[in-house]
Amino acid sequence: DADVTQTPRNRITKTGKRIMLECSQTKGHDRMYWYRQDPGLGLRLIYYSFDVKDINKGEISDGYSVSRQAQAKFSLSLESAIPNQTALYFCATSDYTSGAYKGTQYFGPGTRLTVL
Amino acid sequence: QQQVKQSPQSLIVQKGGISIINCAYENTAFDYFPWYQQFPGKGPALLIAIRPDVSEKKEGRFTISFNKSAKQFSLHIMDSQPGDSATYFCAASYSFASGGSYIPTFGRGTSLIVHP
């Protein structure tokens, strides 16, 4: 979905390095999420934010941190990357205020992260 | 704890055949059951969804069948086409009224390949 953008799209880094993945959205949605996708494990929630002042841990937050810089921007950081954080990372948004179902997730194109 | 169990993990179907993906859930508070479709290199996107007050929902070649008593729901793809080759995720969520937050719990995904 072009309304949710992620940068970078691909990243190779080394163990111990700090890395930031960025997400921006033009959908005007208040809620933003970070997911991790691994083969056979599906989509697992890392962190979510219901508004700029609200940050919540998801299922697998250890080793990650986030920052909600504005309604439209939500970044994910790996303070000290390790190989088992190699995965596909997705940012998503949802709209709590519209008539559509409030839980529908709108995903970005993903960032493929490789930690050597 | 896996609240939404999805099977099979992979599925190969011939063109024109029927693809069937099954999901089972545990939390009876779930009140919304979407399916997401993910093409390679893309983020998941909402395909079709159902609420528990109906037993079936059809949109084109895609049908969700829902069995509330068995806590199971399934996606049927009729006349499967090579363009349907993708990963499919089932999910379940529930609203604030039921103590939830609308955030979906995803199944682990099914990789569907439709041979020409």
mmCIF file of C-alpha atoms in Angstrom:
data_model
loop_
_atom_site.group_PDB
_atom_site.id
_atom_site.type_symbol
_atom_site.label_atom_id
_atom_site.label_comp_id
_atom_site.label_asym_id
_atom_site.label_seq_id
_atom_site.Cartn_x
_atom_site.Cartn_y
_atom_site.Cartn_z
ATOM 1 C CA ASP A 1 0.000 0.000 0.000
ATOM 2 C CA ALA A 2 1.660 3.199 -1.177
ATOM 3 C CA ASP A 3 0.039 5.128 1.691
ATOM 4 C CA VAL A 4 2.337 3.341 4.143
ATOM 5 C CA THR A 5 6.012 3.567 3.301
ATOM 6 C CA GLN A 6 8.979 1.899 4.927
ATOM 7 C CA THR A 7 12.676 2.695 4.682
ATOM 8 C CA PRO A 8 14.979 1.052 3.985
ATOM 9 C CA ARG A 9 13.449 -1.785 1.965
ATOM 10 C CA ASN A 10 16.486 -3.964 2.425
ATOM 11 C CA ARG A 11 19.278 -3.786 4.982
ATOM 12 C CA ILE A 12 22.258 -5.943 5.794
ATOM 13 C CA THR A 13 24.028 -5.202 9.038
ATOM 14 C CA LYS A 14 26.447 -6.826 11.450
ATOM 15 C CA THR A 15 25.916 -8.213 14.923
ATOM 16 C CA GLY A 16 26.054 -5.510 17.561
ATOM 17 C CA LYS A 17 25.163 -2.626 15.270
ATOM 18 C CA ARG A 18 22.314 -0.243 16.014
ATOM 19 C CA ILE A 19 19.744 0.012 13.278
ATOM 20 C CA MET A 20 16.576 2.000 12.776
ATOM 21 C CA LEU A 21 13.679 1.124 10.512
ATOM 22 C CA GLU A 22 11.343 3.937 9.614
ATOM 23 C CA CYS A 23 7.678 4.031 8.746
ATOM 24 C CA SER A 24 5.607 6.900 7.414
ATOM 25 C CA GLN A 25 1.932 7.001 6.520
ATOM 26 C CA THR A 26 -0.289 9.429 4.682
ATOM 27 C CA LYS A 27 -3.546 7.655 5.564
ATOM 28 C CA GLY A 28 -4.174 9.902 8.549
ATOM 29 C CA HIS A 29 -4.597 6.898 10.813
ATOM 30 C CA ASP A 30 -3.995 7.239 14.512
ATOM 31 C CA ARG A 31 -2.794 3.726 15.217
ATOM 32 C CA MET A 32 0.504 2.278 14.068
ATOM 33 C CA TYR A 33 2.137 -1.124 14.533
ATOM 34 C CA TRP A 34 5.376 -2.983 13.949
ATOM 35 C CA TYR A 35 5.277 -6.672 13.036
ATOM 36 C CA ARG A 36 7.924 -9.237 12.352
ATOM 37 C CA GLN A 37 7.389 -12.034 9.808
ATOM 38 C CA ASP A 38 9.368 -15.256 9.922
ATOM 39 C CA PRO A 39 8.714 -18.336 7.759
ATOM 40 C CA GLY A 40 6.313 -20.662 9.520
ATOM 41 C CA LEU A 41 5.732 -18.236 12.383
ATOM 42 C CA GLY A 42 3.441 -15.765 10.697
ATOM 43 C CA LEU A 43 3.112 -12.153 11.782
ATOM 44 C CA ARG A 44 4.099 -11.337 15.329
ATOM 45 C CA LEU A 45 3.432 -7.981 16.955
ATOM 46 C CA ILE A 46 6.500 -6.150 18.278
ATOM 47 C CA TYR A 47 5.126 -2.774 19.406
ATOM 48 C CA TYR A 48 2.044 -0.694 18.792
ATOM 49 C CA SER A 49 0.996 2.886 19.327
ATOM 50 C CA PHE A 50 -2.551 4.195 19.571
ATOM 51 C CA ASP A 51 -1.432 7.827 19.427
ATOM 52 C CA VAL A 52 1.740 9.891 19.739
ATOM 53 C CA LYS A 53 1.796 9.649 23.536
ATOM 54 C CA ASP A 54 0.865 5.979 23.714
ATOM 55 C CA ILE A 55 3.397 3.165 23.176
ATOM 56 C CA ASN A 56 2.717 -0.456 24.028
ATOM 57 C CA LYS A 57 4.724 -3.650 23.935
ATOM 58 C CA GLY A 58 3.541 -6.468 21.773
ATOM 59 C CA GLU A 59 4.199 -10.177 21.824
ATOM 60 C CA ILE A 60 7.939 -10.002 21.107
ATOM 61 C CA SER A 61 9.313 -6.622 22.204
ATOM 62 C CA ASP A 62 12.586 -7.792 23.768
ATOM 63 C CA GLY A 63 15.572 -6.390 21.870
ATOM 64 C CA TYR A 64 13.497 -3.691 20.173
ATOM 65 C CA SER A 65 12.448 -0.138 20.940
ATOM 66 C CA VAL A 66 10.188 2.310 19.138
ATOM 67 C CA SER A 67 9.581 6.008 18.775
ATOM 68 C CA ARG A 68 6.398 7.721 17.619
ATOM 69 C CA GLN A 69 7.754 11.022 16.342
ATOM 70 C CA ALA A 70 4.442 12.244 14.958
ATOM 71 C CA GLN A 71 1.056 10.853 14.069
ATOM 72 C CA ALA A 72 2.458 9.869 10.689
ATOM 73 C CA LYS A 73 5.830 8.453 11.757
ATOM 74 C CA PHE A 74 6.702 5.385 13.784
ATOM 75 C CA SER A 75 10.241 4.023 13.899
ATOM 76 C CA LEU A 76 11.604 0.722 15.145
ATOM 77 C CA SER A 77 15.120 0.418 16.557
ATOM 78 C CA LEU A 78 17.341 -2.551 17.215
ATOM 79 C CA GLU A 79 19.844 -1.266 19.758
ATOM 80 C CA SER A 80 22.303 -4.115 19.270
ATOM 81 C CA ALA A 81 21.312 -6.335 16.391
ATOM 82 C CA ILE A 82 21.712 -10.095 16.633
ATOM 83 C CA PRO A 83 21.391 -12.758 13.903
ATOM 84 C CA ASN A 84 18.044 -14.105 15.150
ATOM 85 C CA GLN A 85 16.556 -10.683 14.404
ATOM 86 C CA THR A 86 16.990 -11.471 10.730
ATOM 87 C CA ALA A 87 13.430 -11.246 9.412
ATOM 88 C CA LEU A 88 10.930 -9.325 7.332
ATOM 89 C CA TYR A 89 9.571 -6.319 9.229
ATOM 90 C CA PHE A 90 6.239 -4.694 8.500
ATOM 91 C CA CYS A 91 4.740 -1.453 9.643
ATOM 92 C CA ALA A 92 0.962 -1.218 9.674
ATOM 93 C CA THR A 93 -1.719 1.315 10.470
ATOM 94 C CA SER A 94 -5.353 1.131 11.458
ATOM 95 C CA ASP A 95 -8.089 3.707 11.672
ATOM 96 C CA TYR A 96 -10.119 3.867 14.861
ATOM 97 C CA THR A 97 -12.299 6.730 13.795
ATOM 98 C CA SER A 98 -13.783 5.711 10.463
ATOM 99 C CA GLY A 99 -16.839 3.624 9.746
ATOM 100 C CA ALA A 100 -14.706 0.731 8.572
ATOM 101 C CA TYR A 101 -13.891 -2.037 11.002
ATOM 102 C CA LYS A 102 -11.495 -0.541 13.462
ATOM 103 C CA GLY A 103 -9.097 -3.464 13.479
ATOM 104 C CA THR A 104 -8.338 -3.600 9.754
ATOM 105 C CA GLN A 105 -4.593 -3.390 9.287
ATOM 106 C CA TYR A 106 -2.990 -1.544 6.368
ATOM 107 C CA PHE A 107 0.528 -2.815 5.841
ATOM 108 C CA GLY A 108 3.587 -1.194 4.327
ATOM 109 C CA PRO A 109 5.764 -3.034 1.786
ATOM 110 C CA GLY A 110 8.167 -4.375 4.400
ATOM 111 C CA THR A 111 11.869 -4.156 5.229
ATOM 112 C CA ARG A 112 14.021 -7.228 4.759
ATOM 113 C CA LEU A 113 16.679 -7.142 7.486
ATOM 114 C CA THR A 114 19.677 -9.446 7.568
ATOM 115 C CA VAL A 115 21.963 -9.489 10.595
ATOM 116 C CA LEU A 116 25.294 -11.180 9.954
ATOM 117 C CA GLN B 1 0.198 -19.740 23.282
ATOM 118 C CA GLN B 2 -1.128 -19.901 19.770
ATOM 119 C CA GLN B 3 -4.631 -18.483 19.822
ATOM 120 C CA VAL B 4 -5.279 -18.926 16.094
ATOM 121 C CA LYS B 5 -4.120 -22.155 14.499
ATOM 122 C CA GLN B 6 -3.905 -22.241 10.712
ATOM 123 C CA SER B 7 -3.485 -25.214 8.392
ATOM 124 C CA PRO B 8 -2.034 -26.337 6.106
ATOM 125 C CA GLN B 9 1.296 -24.514 6.121
ATOM 126 C CA SER B 10 1.573 -24.991 2.377
ATOM 127 C CA LEU B 11 -0.849 -25.953 -0.358
ATOM 128 C CA ILE B 12 -0.423 -26.820 -4.019
ATOM 129 C CA VAL B 13 -3.481 -26.764 -6.258
ATOM 130 C CA GLN B 14 -4.011 -27.134 -9.964
ATOM 131 C CA LYS B 15 -5.575 -24.318 -11.935
ATOM 132 C CA GLY B 16 -9.342 -24.501 -11.692
ATOM 133 C CA GLY B 17 -9.295 -26.448 -8.456
ATOM 134 C CA ILE B 18 -10.580 -25.477 -5.028
ATOM 135 C CA SER B 19 -8.140 -24.191 -2.398
ATOM 136 C CA ILE B 20 -9.182 -24.626 1.222
ATOM 137 C CA ILE B 21 -7.372 -23.132 4.202
ATOM 138 C CA ASN B 22 -8.564 -23.762 7.733
ATOM 139 C CA CYS B 23 -8.243 -21.849 10.978
ATOM 140 C CA ALA B 24 -9.277 -22.606 14.538
ATOM 141 C CA TYR B 25 -9.433 -20.198 17.426
ATOM 142 C CA GLU B 26 -9.667 -20.490 21.181
ATOM 143 C CA ASN B 27 -10.873 -17.142 22.500
ATOM 144 C CA THR B 28 -14.669 -16.981 22.365
ATOM 145 C CA ALA B 29 -14.501 -13.180 22.685
ATOM 146 C CA PHE B 30 -13.200 -12.905 19.115
ATOM 147 C CA ASP B 31 -15.840 -11.191 17.002
ATOM 148 C CA TYR B 32 -14.128 -10.424 13.716
ATOM 149 C CA PHE B 33 -12.333 -12.868 11.446
ATOM 150 C CA PRO B 34 -10.416 -11.417 8.497
ATOM 151 C CA TRP B 35 -8.239 -13.073 5.910
ATOM 152 C CA TYR B 36 -5.190 -11.295 4.536
ATOM 153 C CA GLN B 37 -3.451 -12.033 1.227
ATOM 154 C CA GLN B 38 0.262 -11.398 0.746
ATOM 155 C CA PHE B 39 2.055 -11.491 -2.583
ATOM 156 C CA PRO B 40 5.861 -11.874 -2.693
ATOM 157 C CA GLY B 41 7.614 -8.600 -1.933
ATOM 158 C CA LYS B 42 4.432 -6.972 -0.667
ATOM 159 C CA GLY B 43 2.755 -6.419 2.637
ATOM 160 C CA PRO B 44 -0.402 -8.349 3.557
ATOM 161 C CA ALA B 45 -3.691 -6.820 2.464
ATOM 162 C CA LEU B 46 -7.222 -7.482 3.645
ATOM 163 C CA LEU B 47 -8.960 -9.966 1.346
ATOM 164 C CA ILE B 48 -12.274 -10.782 3.006
ATOM 165 C CA ALA B 49 -13.682 -10.826 6.530
ATOM 166 C CA ILE B 50 -16.623 -12.246 8.458
ATOM 167 C CA ARG B 51 -18.413 -11.625 11.732
ATOM 168 C CA PRO B 52 -19.770 -14.520 13.817
ATOM 169 C CA ASP B 53 -23.422 -13.635 13.207
ATOM 170 C CA VAL B 54 -23.263 -15.227 9.736
ATOM 171 C CA SER B 55 -22.056 -18.658 8.676
ATOM 172 C CA GLU B 56 -20.765 -17.748 5.242
ATOM 173 C CA LYS B 57 -19.570 -14.753 3.273
ATOM 174 C CA LYS B 58 -18.781 -14.789 -0.412
ATOM 175 C CA GLU B 59 -16.905 -12.259 -2.511
ATOM 176 C CA GLY B 60 -16.305 -13.413 -6.043
ATOM 177 C CA ARG B 61 -14.323 -16.645 -5.979
ATOM 178 C CA PHE B 62 -13.457 -16.231 -2.291
ATOM 179 C CA THR B 63 -15.730 -17.594 0.449
ATOM 180 C CA ILE B 64 -15.348 -17.674 4.215
ATOM 181 C CA SER B 65 -17.192 -20.434 6.029
ATOM 182 C CA PHE B 66 -17.645 -19.925 9.768
ATOM 183 C CA ASN B 67 -18.578 -22.505 12.416
ATOM 184 C CA LYS B 68 -19.067 -20.740 15.730
ATOM 185 C CA SER B 69 -19.753 -23.856 17.790
ATOM 186 C CA ALA B 70 -16.580 -25.533 16.549
ATOM 187 C CA LYS B 71 -14.610 -22.274 16.746
ATOM 188 C CA GLN B 72 -13.381 -22.780 13.217
ATOM 189 C CA PHE B 73 -13.404 -20.782 10.016
ATOM 190 C CA SER B 74 -12.060 -21.479 6.580
ATOM 191 C CA LEU B 75 -11.235 -19.768 3.306
ATOM 192 C CA HIS B 76 -12.342 -21.398 0.072
ATOM 193 C CA ILE B 77 -10.934 -20.216 -3.231
ATOM 194 C CA MET B 78 -13.032 -21.522 -6.090
ATOM 195 C CA ASP B 79 -11.618 -21.935 -9.596
ATOM 196 C CA SER B 80 -8.113 -21.224 -8.267
ATOM 197 C CA GLN B 81 -5.869 -19.275 -10.636
ATOM 198 C CA PRO B 82 -2.082 -18.917 -10.827
ATOM 199 C CA GLY B 83 -2.576 -15.275 -9.844
ATOM 200 C CA ASP B 84 -3.967 -16.477 -6.515
ATOM 201 C CA SER B 85 -0.522 -17.842 -5.611
ATOM 202 C CA ALA B 86 0.317 -16.012 -2.402
ATOM 203 C CA THR B 87 0.546 -16.412 1.351
ATOM 204 C CA TYR B 88 -2.765 -16.268 3.167
ATOM 205 C CA PHE B 89 -3.165 -15.337 6.822
ATOM 206 C CA CYS B 90 -6.267 -15.811 8.892
ATOM 207 C CA ALA B 91 -6.752 -13.566 11.897
ATOM 208 C CA ALA B 92 -9.140 -12.903 14.742
ATOM 209 C CA SER B 93 -9.791 -9.847 16.855
ATOM 210 C CA TYR B 94 -12.280 -8.414 19.300
ATOM 211 C CA SER B 95 -13.546 -5.027 20.250
ATOM 212 C CA PHE B 96 -13.210 -2.901 23.332
ATOM 213 C CA ALA B 97 -16.770 -3.831 24.249
ATOM 214 C CA SER B 98 -15.550 -7.395 24.768
ATOM 215 C CA GLY B 99 -12.375 -6.365 26.534
ATOM 216 C CA GLY B 100 -10.197 -6.360 23.451
ATOM 217 C CA SER B 101 -8.345 -3.727 21.472
ATOM 218 C CA TYR B 102 -9.199 -4.645 17.881
ATOM 219 C CA ILE B 103 -5.600 -5.774 17.359
ATOM 220 C CA PRO B 104 -5.697 -8.994 15.325
ATOM 221 C CA THR B 105 -4.091 -12.254 16.322
ATOM 222 C CA PHE B 106 -2.721 -13.842 13.158
ATOM 223 C CA GLY B 107 -2.411 -17.463 12.136
ATOM 224 C CA ARG B 108 0.983 -18.610 10.929
ATOM 225 C CA GLY B 109 0.108 -18.393 7.263
ATOM 226 C CA THR B 110 -0.432 -20.733 4.328
ATOM 227 C CA SER B 111 1.688 -20.584 1.206
ATOM 228 C CA LEU B 112 -0.576 -21.328 -1.760
ATOM 229 C CA ILE B 113 0.817 -22.283 -5.149
ATOM 230 C CA VAL B 114 -1.592 -22.685 -8.048
ATOM 231 C CA HIS B 115 -0.054 -24.551 -10.968
ATOM 232 C CA PRO B 116 -1.122 -23.565 -14.493
#
